[in-house]
mmCIF file of C-alpha atoms in Angstrom:
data_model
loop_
_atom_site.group_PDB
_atom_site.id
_atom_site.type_symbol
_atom_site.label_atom_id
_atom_site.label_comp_id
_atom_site.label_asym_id
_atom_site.label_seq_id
_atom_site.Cartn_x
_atom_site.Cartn_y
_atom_site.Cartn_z
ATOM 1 C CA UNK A 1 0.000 0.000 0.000
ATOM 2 C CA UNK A 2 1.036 3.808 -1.178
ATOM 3 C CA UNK A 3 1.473 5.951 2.311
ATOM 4 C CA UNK A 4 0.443 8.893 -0.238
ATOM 5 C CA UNK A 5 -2.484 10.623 1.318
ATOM 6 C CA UNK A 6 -5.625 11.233 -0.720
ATOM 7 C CA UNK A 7 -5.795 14.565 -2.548
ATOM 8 C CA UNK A 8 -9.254 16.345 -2.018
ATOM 9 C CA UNK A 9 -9.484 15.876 -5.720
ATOM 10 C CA UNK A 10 -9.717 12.091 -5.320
ATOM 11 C CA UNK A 11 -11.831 12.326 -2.673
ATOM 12 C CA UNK A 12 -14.148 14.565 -5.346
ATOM 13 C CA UNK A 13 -14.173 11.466 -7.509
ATOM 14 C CA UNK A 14 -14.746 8.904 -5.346
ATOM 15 C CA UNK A 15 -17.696 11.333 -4.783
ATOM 16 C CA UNK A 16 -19.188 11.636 -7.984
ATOM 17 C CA UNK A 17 -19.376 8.310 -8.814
ATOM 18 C CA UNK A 18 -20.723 7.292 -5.333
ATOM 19 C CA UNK A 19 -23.719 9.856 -6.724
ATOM 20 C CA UNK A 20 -24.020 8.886 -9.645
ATOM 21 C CA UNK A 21 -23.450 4.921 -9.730
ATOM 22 C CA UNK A 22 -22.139 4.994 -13.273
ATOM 23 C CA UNK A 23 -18.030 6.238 -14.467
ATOM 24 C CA UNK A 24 -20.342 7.639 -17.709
ATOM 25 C CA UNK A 25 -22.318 9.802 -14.453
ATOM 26 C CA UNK A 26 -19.284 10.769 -12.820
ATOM 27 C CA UNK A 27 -17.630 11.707 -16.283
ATOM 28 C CA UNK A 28 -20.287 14.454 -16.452
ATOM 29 C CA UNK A 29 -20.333 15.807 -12.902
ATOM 30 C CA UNK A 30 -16.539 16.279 -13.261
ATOM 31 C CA UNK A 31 -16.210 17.679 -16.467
ATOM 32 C CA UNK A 32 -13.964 15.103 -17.879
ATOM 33 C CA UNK A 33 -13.623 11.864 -20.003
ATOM 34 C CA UNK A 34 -14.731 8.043 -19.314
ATOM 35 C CA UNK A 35 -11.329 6.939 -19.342
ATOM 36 C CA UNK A 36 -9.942 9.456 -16.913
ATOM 37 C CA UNK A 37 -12.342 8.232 -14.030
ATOM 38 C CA UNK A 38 -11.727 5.125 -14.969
ATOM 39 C CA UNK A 39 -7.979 5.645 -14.677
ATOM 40 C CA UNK A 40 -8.478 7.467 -11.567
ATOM 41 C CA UNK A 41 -10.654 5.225 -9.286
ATOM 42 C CA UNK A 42 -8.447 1.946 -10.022
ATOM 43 C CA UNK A 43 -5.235 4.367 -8.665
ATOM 44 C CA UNK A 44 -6.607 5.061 -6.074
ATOM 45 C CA UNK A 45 -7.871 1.627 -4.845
ATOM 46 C CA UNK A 46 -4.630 0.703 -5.744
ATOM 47 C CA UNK A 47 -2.805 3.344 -3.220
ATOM 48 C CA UNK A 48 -5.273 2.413 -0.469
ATOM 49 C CA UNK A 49 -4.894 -1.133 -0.728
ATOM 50 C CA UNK A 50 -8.829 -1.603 -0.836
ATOM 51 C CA UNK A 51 -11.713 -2.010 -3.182
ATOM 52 C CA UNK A 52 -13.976 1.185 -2.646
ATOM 53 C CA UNK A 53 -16.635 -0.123 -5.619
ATOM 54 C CA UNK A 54 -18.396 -3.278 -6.772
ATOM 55 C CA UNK A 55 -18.061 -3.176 -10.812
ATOM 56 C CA UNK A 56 -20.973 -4.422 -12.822
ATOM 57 C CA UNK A 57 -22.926 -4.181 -15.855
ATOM 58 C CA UNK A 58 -25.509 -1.669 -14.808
ATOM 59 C CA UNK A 59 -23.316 0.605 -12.672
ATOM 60 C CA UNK A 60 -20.705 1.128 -9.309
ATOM 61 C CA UNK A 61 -22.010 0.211 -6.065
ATOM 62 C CA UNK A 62 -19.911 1.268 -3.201
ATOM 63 C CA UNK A 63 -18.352 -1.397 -0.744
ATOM 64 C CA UNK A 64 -18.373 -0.673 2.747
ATOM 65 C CA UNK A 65 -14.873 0.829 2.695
ATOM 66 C CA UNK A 66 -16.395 2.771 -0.006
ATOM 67 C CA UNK A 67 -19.417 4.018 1.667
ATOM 68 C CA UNK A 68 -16.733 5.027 4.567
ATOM 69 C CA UNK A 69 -14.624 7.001 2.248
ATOM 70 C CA UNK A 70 -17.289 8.838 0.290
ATOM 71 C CA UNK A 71 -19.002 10.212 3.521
ATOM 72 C CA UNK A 72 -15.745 11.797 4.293
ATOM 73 C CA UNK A 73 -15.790 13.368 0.916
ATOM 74 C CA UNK A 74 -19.284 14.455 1.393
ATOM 75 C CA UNK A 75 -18.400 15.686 5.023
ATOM 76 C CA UNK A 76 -15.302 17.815 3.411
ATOM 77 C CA UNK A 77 -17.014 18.579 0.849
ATOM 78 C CA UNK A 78 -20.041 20.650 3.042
ATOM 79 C CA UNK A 79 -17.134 22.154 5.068
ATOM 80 C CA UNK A 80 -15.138 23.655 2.244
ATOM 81 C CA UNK A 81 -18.343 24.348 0.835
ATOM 82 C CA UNK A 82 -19.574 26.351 3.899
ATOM 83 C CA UNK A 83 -15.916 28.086 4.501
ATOM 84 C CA UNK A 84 -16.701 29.695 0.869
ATOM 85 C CA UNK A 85 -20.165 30.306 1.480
ATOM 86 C CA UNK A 86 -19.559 32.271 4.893
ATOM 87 C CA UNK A 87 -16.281 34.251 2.953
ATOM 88 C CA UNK A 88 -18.131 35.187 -0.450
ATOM 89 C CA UNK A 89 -20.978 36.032 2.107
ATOM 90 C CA UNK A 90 -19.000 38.835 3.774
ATOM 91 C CA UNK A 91 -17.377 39.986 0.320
ATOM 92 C CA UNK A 92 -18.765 43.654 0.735
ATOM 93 C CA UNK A 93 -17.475 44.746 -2.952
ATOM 94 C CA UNK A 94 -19.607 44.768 -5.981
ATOM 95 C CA UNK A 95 -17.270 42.689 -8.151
ATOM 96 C CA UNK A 96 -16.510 39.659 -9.324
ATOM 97 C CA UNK A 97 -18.054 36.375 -11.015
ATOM 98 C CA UNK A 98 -21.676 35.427 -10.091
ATOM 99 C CA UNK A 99 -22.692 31.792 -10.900
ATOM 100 C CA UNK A 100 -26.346 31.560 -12.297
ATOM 101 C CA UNK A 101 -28.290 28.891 -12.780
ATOM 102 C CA UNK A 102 -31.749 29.195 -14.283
ATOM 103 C CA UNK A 103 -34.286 27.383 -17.437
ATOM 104 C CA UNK A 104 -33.603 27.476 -21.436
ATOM 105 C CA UNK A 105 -36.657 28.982 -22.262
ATOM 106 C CA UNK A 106 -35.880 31.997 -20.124
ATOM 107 C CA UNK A 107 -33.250 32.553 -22.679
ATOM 108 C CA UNK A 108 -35.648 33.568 -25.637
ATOM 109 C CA UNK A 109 -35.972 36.889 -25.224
ATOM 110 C CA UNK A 110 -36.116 37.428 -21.433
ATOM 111 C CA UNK A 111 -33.214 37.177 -19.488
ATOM 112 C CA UNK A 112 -30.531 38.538 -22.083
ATOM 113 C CA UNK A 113 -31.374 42.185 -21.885
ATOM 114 C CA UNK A 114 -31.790 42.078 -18.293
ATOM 115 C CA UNK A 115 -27.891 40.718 -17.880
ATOM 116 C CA UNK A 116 -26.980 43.362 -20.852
ATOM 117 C CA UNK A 117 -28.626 45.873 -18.614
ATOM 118 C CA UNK A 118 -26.901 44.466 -15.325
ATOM 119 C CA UNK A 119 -23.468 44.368 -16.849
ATOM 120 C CA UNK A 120 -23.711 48.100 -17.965
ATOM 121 C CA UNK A 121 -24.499 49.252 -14.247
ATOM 122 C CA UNK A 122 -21.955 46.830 -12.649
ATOM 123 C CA UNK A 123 -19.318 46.212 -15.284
ATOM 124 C CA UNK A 124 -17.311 44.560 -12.279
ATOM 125 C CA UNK A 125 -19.291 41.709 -12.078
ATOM 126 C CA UNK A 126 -19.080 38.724 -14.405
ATOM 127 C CA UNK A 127 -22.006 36.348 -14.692
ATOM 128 C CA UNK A 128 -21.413 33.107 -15.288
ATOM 129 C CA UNK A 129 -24.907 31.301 -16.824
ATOM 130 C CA UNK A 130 -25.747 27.893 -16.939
ATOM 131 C CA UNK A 131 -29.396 27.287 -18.880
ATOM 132 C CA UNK A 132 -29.979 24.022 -18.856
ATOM 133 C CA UNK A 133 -32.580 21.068 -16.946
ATOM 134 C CA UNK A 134 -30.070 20.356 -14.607
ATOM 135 C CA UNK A 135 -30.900 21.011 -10.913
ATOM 136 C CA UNK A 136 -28.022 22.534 -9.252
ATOM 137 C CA UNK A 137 -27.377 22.550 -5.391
ATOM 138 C CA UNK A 138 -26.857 26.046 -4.303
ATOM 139 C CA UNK A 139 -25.471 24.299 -0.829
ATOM 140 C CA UNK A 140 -22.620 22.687 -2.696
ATOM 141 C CA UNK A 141 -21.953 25.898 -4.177
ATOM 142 C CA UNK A 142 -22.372 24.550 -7.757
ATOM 143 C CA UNK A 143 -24.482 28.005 -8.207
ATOM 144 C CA UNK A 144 -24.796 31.433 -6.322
ATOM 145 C CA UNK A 145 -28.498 32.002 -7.306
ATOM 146 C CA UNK A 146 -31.006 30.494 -9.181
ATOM 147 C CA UNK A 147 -33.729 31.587 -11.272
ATOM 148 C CA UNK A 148 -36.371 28.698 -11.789
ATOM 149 C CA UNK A 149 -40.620 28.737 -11.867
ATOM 150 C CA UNK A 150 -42.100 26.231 -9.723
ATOM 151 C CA UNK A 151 -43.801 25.735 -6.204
ATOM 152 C CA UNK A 152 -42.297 26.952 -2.629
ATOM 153 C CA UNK A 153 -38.521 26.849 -2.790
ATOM 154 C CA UNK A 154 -36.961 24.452 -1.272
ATOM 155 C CA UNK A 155 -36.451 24.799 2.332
ATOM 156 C CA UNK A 156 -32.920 26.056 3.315
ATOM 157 C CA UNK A 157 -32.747 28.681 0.954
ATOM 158 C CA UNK A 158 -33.910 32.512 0.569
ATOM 159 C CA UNK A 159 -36.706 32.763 -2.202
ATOM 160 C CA UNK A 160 -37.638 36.040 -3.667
ATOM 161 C CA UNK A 161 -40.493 35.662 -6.175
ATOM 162 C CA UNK A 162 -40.108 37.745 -8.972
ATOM 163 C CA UNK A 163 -42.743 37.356 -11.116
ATOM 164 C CA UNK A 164 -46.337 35.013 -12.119
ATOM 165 C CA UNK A 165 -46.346 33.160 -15.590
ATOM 166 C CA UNK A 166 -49.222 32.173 -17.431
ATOM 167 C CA UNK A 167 -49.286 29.670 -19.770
ATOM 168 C CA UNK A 168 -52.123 28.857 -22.655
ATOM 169 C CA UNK A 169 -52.541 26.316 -26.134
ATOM 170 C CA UNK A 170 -50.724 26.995 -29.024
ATOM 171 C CA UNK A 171 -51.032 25.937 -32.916
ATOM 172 C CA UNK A 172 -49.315 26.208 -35.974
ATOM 173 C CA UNK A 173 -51.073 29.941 -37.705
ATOM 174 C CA UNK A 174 -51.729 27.688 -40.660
ATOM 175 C CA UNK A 175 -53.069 24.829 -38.758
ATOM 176 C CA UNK A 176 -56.983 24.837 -38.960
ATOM 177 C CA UNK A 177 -59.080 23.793 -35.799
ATOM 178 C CA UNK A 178 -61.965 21.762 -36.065
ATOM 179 C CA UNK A 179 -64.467 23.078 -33.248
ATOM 180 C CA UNK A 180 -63.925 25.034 -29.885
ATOM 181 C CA UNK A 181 -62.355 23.881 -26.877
ATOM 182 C CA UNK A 182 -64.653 20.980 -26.387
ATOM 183 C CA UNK A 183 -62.883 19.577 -29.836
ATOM 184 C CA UNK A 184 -59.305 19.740 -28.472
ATOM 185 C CA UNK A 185 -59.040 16.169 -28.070
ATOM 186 C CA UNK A 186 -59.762 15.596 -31.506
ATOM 187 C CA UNK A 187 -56.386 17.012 -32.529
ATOM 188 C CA UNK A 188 -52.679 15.768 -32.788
ATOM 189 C CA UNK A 189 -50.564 17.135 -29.646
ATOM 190 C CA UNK A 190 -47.289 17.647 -28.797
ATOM 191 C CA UNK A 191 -46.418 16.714 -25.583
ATOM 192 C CA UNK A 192 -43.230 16.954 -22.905
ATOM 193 C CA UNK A 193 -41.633 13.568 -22.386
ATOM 194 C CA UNK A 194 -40.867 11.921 -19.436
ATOM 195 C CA UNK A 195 -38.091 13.748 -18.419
ATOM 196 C CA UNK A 196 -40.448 16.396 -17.951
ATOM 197 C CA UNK A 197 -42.996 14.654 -16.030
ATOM 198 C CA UNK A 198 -42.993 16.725 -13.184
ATOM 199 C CA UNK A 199 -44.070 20.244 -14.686
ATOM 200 C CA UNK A 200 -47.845 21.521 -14.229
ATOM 201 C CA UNK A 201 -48.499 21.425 -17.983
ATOM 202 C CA UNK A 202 -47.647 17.599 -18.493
ATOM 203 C CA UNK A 203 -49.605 16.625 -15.546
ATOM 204 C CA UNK A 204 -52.774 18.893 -17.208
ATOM 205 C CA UNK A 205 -52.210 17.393 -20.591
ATOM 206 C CA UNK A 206 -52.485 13.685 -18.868
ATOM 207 C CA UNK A 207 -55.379 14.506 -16.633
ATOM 208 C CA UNK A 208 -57.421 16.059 -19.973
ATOM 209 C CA UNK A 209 -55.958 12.806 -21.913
ATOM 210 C CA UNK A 210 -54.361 14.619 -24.322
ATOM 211 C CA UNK A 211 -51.184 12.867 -24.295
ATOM 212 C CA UNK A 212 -53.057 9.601 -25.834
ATOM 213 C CA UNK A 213 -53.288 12.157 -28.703
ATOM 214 C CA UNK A 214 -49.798 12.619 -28.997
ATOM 215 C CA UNK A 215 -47.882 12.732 -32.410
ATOM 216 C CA UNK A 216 -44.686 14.073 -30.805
ATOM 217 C CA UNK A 217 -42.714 14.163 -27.319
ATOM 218 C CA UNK A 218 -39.942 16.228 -26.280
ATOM 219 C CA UNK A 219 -37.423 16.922 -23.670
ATOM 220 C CA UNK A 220 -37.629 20.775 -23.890
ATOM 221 C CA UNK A 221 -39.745 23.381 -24.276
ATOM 222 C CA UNK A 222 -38.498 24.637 -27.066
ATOM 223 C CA UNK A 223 -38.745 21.556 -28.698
ATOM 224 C CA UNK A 224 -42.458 21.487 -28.099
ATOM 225 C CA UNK A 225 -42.132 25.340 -29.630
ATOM 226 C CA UNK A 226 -40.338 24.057 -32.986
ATOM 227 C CA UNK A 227 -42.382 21.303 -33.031
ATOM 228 C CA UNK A 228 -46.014 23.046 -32.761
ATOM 229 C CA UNK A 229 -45.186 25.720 -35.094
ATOM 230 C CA UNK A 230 -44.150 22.980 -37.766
ATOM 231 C CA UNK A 231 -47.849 21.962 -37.167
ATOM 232 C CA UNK A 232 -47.587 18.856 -35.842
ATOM 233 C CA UNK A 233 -49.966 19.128 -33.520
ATOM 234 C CA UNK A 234 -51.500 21.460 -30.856
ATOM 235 C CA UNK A 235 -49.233 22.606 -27.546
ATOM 236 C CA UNK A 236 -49.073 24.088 -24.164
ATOM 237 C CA UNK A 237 -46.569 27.141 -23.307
ATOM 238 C CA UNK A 238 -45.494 29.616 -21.218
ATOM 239 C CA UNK A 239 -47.142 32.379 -22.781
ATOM 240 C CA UNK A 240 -44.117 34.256 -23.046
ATOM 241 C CA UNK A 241 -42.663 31.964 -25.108
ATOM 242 C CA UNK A 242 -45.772 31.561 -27.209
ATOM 243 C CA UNK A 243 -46.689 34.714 -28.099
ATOM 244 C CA UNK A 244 -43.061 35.637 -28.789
ATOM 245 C CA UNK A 245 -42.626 33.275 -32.250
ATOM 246 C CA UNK A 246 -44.893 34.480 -34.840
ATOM 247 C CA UNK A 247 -44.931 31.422 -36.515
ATOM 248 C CA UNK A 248 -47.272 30.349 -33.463
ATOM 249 C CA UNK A 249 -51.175 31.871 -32.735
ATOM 250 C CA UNK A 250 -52.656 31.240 -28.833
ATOM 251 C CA UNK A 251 -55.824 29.292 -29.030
ATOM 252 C CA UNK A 252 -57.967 30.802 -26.358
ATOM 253 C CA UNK A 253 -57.185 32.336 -23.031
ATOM 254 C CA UNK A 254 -54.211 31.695 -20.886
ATOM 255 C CA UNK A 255 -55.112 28.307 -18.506
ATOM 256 C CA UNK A 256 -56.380 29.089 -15.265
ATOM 257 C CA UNK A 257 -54.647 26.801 -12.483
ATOM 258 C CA UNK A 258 -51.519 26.650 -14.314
ATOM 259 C CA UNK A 259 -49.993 29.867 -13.906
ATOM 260 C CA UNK A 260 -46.322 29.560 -12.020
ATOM 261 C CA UNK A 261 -44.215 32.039 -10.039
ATOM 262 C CA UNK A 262 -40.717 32.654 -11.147
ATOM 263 C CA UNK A 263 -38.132 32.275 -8.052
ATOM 264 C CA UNK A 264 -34.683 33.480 -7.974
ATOM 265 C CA UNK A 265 -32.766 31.520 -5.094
ATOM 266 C CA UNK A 266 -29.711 32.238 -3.008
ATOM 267 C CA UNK A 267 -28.465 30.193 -0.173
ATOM 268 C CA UNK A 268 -28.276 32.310 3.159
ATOM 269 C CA UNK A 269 -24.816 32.517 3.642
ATOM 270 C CA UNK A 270 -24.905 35.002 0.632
ATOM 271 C CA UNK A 271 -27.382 37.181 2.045
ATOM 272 C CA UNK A 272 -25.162 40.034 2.714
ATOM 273 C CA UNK A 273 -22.837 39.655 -0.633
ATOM 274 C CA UNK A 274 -22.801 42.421 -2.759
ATOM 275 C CA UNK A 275 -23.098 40.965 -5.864
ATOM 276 C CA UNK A 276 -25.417 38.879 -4.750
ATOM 277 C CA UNK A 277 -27.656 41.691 -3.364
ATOM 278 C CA UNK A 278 -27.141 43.984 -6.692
ATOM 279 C CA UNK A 279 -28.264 40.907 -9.106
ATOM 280 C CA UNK A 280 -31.159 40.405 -6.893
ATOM 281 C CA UNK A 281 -32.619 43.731 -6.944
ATOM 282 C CA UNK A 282 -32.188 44.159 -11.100
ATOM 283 C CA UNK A 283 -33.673 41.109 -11.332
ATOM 284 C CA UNK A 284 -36.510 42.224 -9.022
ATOM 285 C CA UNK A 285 -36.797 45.317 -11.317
ATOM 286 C CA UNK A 286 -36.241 43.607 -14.490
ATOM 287 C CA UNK A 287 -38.679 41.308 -14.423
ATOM 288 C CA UNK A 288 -41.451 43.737 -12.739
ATOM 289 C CA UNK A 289 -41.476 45.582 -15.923
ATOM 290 C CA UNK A 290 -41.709 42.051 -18.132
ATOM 291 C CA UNK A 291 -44.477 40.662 -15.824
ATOM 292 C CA UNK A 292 -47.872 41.862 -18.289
ATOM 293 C CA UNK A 293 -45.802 39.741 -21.237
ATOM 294 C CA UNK A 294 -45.298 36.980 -18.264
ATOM 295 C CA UNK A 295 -48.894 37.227 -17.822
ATOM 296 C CA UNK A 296 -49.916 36.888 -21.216
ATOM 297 C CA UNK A 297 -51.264 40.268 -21.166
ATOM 298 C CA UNK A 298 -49.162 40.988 -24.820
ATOM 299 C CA UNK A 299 -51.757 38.975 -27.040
ATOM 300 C CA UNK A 300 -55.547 39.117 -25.243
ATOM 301 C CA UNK A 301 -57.614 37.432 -27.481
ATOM 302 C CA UNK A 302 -61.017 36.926 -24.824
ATOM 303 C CA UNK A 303 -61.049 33.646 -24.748
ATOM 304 C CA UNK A 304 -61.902 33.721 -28.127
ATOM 305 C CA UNK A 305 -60.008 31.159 -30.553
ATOM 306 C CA UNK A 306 -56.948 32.923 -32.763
#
């Protein structure tokens, strides 16, 4: 056995494949290749002398020497994680890199002026954006703040709700309807896919049964977007995002019970962080003055089909 200690670094990937159960997992977490966790979790067993992970076909279970080892990564990983947290919290100056987190769709047209408009008042600060469907934990400082719609936020963090969305059906402008809303389920849909189980409008379009009626699934919003205004079939989006593409006409009013407040996140610890407390309040502004296009106020058609 090696007498080499363990690097934190190891100790990082012994702890992303003890999340994710896979080297392919891990791969992504970390930012690097297959082979190089691969490489680096048989060196390591090999320095400690012990096998930290059961190999098989459908993933990497840890061993109990395993489970010991990642816990200790997960323990130093919440303490260097709350060290930086409690330091960038008492950073009084307004400069510096700001790691946001936030939706795709809040890419089209939203959230790129506000930043433009945010970087010419604090030219200091550098925001650093990932727009994707990956969760990321604010506690393990993988973000600063995040903006995401949804329910309550999660307990643990600060929540400042910034703004309601509506959302409403959308077809193709040359896609003809046959009847009024009571014909709906006589038409091709496109529908999110399982991936998106979880959001308010793919739980409506099951309990109305309009997913039987679906011609098309996707993984993104935008790719219901692309896939509506090919006229495929008939969708549901934010209304922001609908009324946005020309290409697309709202049928009827925006849904009632499916509106969603927009949330931008911070953990605690950042509370008093200047950055932290100028991107909150231009986002607070920002997306006051966007909230009758959140609302679907933009394209009021009365209920009335387009």
């Amino acid at each position: 056995m090696n007498e080499q200690p363990l690097a934190w670094d190891d100790y990082r990937f012994l702890l992303a494949i003890g999340r994710a159960g896979s080297l392919n997992g891990a791969a992504r977490r970390l930012g690097v290749s297959h082979p190089t966790v691969f490489r680096r979790i048989n060196a390591i067993e090999r320095r400690l002398g012990a096998r930290l992970f059961e190999r098989a076909r459908d993933g990497y279970t840890p061993t109990p020497a395993g489970d010991e080892v990642i816990a200790v990564a997960a323990e130093i990983e919440a303490r260097i994680g709350e060290t930086e947290r409690r330091l960038a919290g008492a950073d009084a100056r307004p400069s510096g890199r700001i790691r946001v987190t936030t939706v795709e769709p809040l890419l089209h047209g939203l959230l790129p002026p506000l930043l433009a408009q945010f970087r010419r008042d604090h030219p200091g600060i550098v925001v650093e954006l990932y727009a994707d469907n990956a969760v990321r934990d604010l506690g393990r400082r993988e973000a600063d703040v995040a903006l995401r719609p949804g329910g309550e936020p999660p307990e643990g963090l600060i929540g400042r709700r910034l703004a309601r969305i509506a959302v409403a059906v959308y077809r193709a402008r040359g896609l003809r309807l046959r009847g009024g809303v009571e014909a709906w389920d006589a038409h091709d849909w496109v529908v999110p896919d399982g991936t998106l189980a979880h959001i308010a409008m793919a739980q409506w379009l099951r309990r109305q049964g309009y997913d039987r009626r679906a011609s098309l699934r996707a993984d993104s919003l935008l790719g219901l977007r692309e896939a509506a205004a090919a006229g495929i079939g008939l969708t549901v989006l934010p209304c922001y995002l609908g009324d946005a593409d020309r290409r697309l006409a709202r049928v009827g009013a925006p849904l009632e019970g499916l509106s969603s407040d927009l949330w931008l996140l911070s953990h605690p610890d950042l509370r008093r962080n200047a950055r932290i407390r100028v991107f909150v309040q231009a986002m607070r502004e920002g997306f006051a003055g966007l909230q009758p296009r959140l609302a679907g106020a933009s394209r009021t058609e009365g209920g009335k089909l387009a």
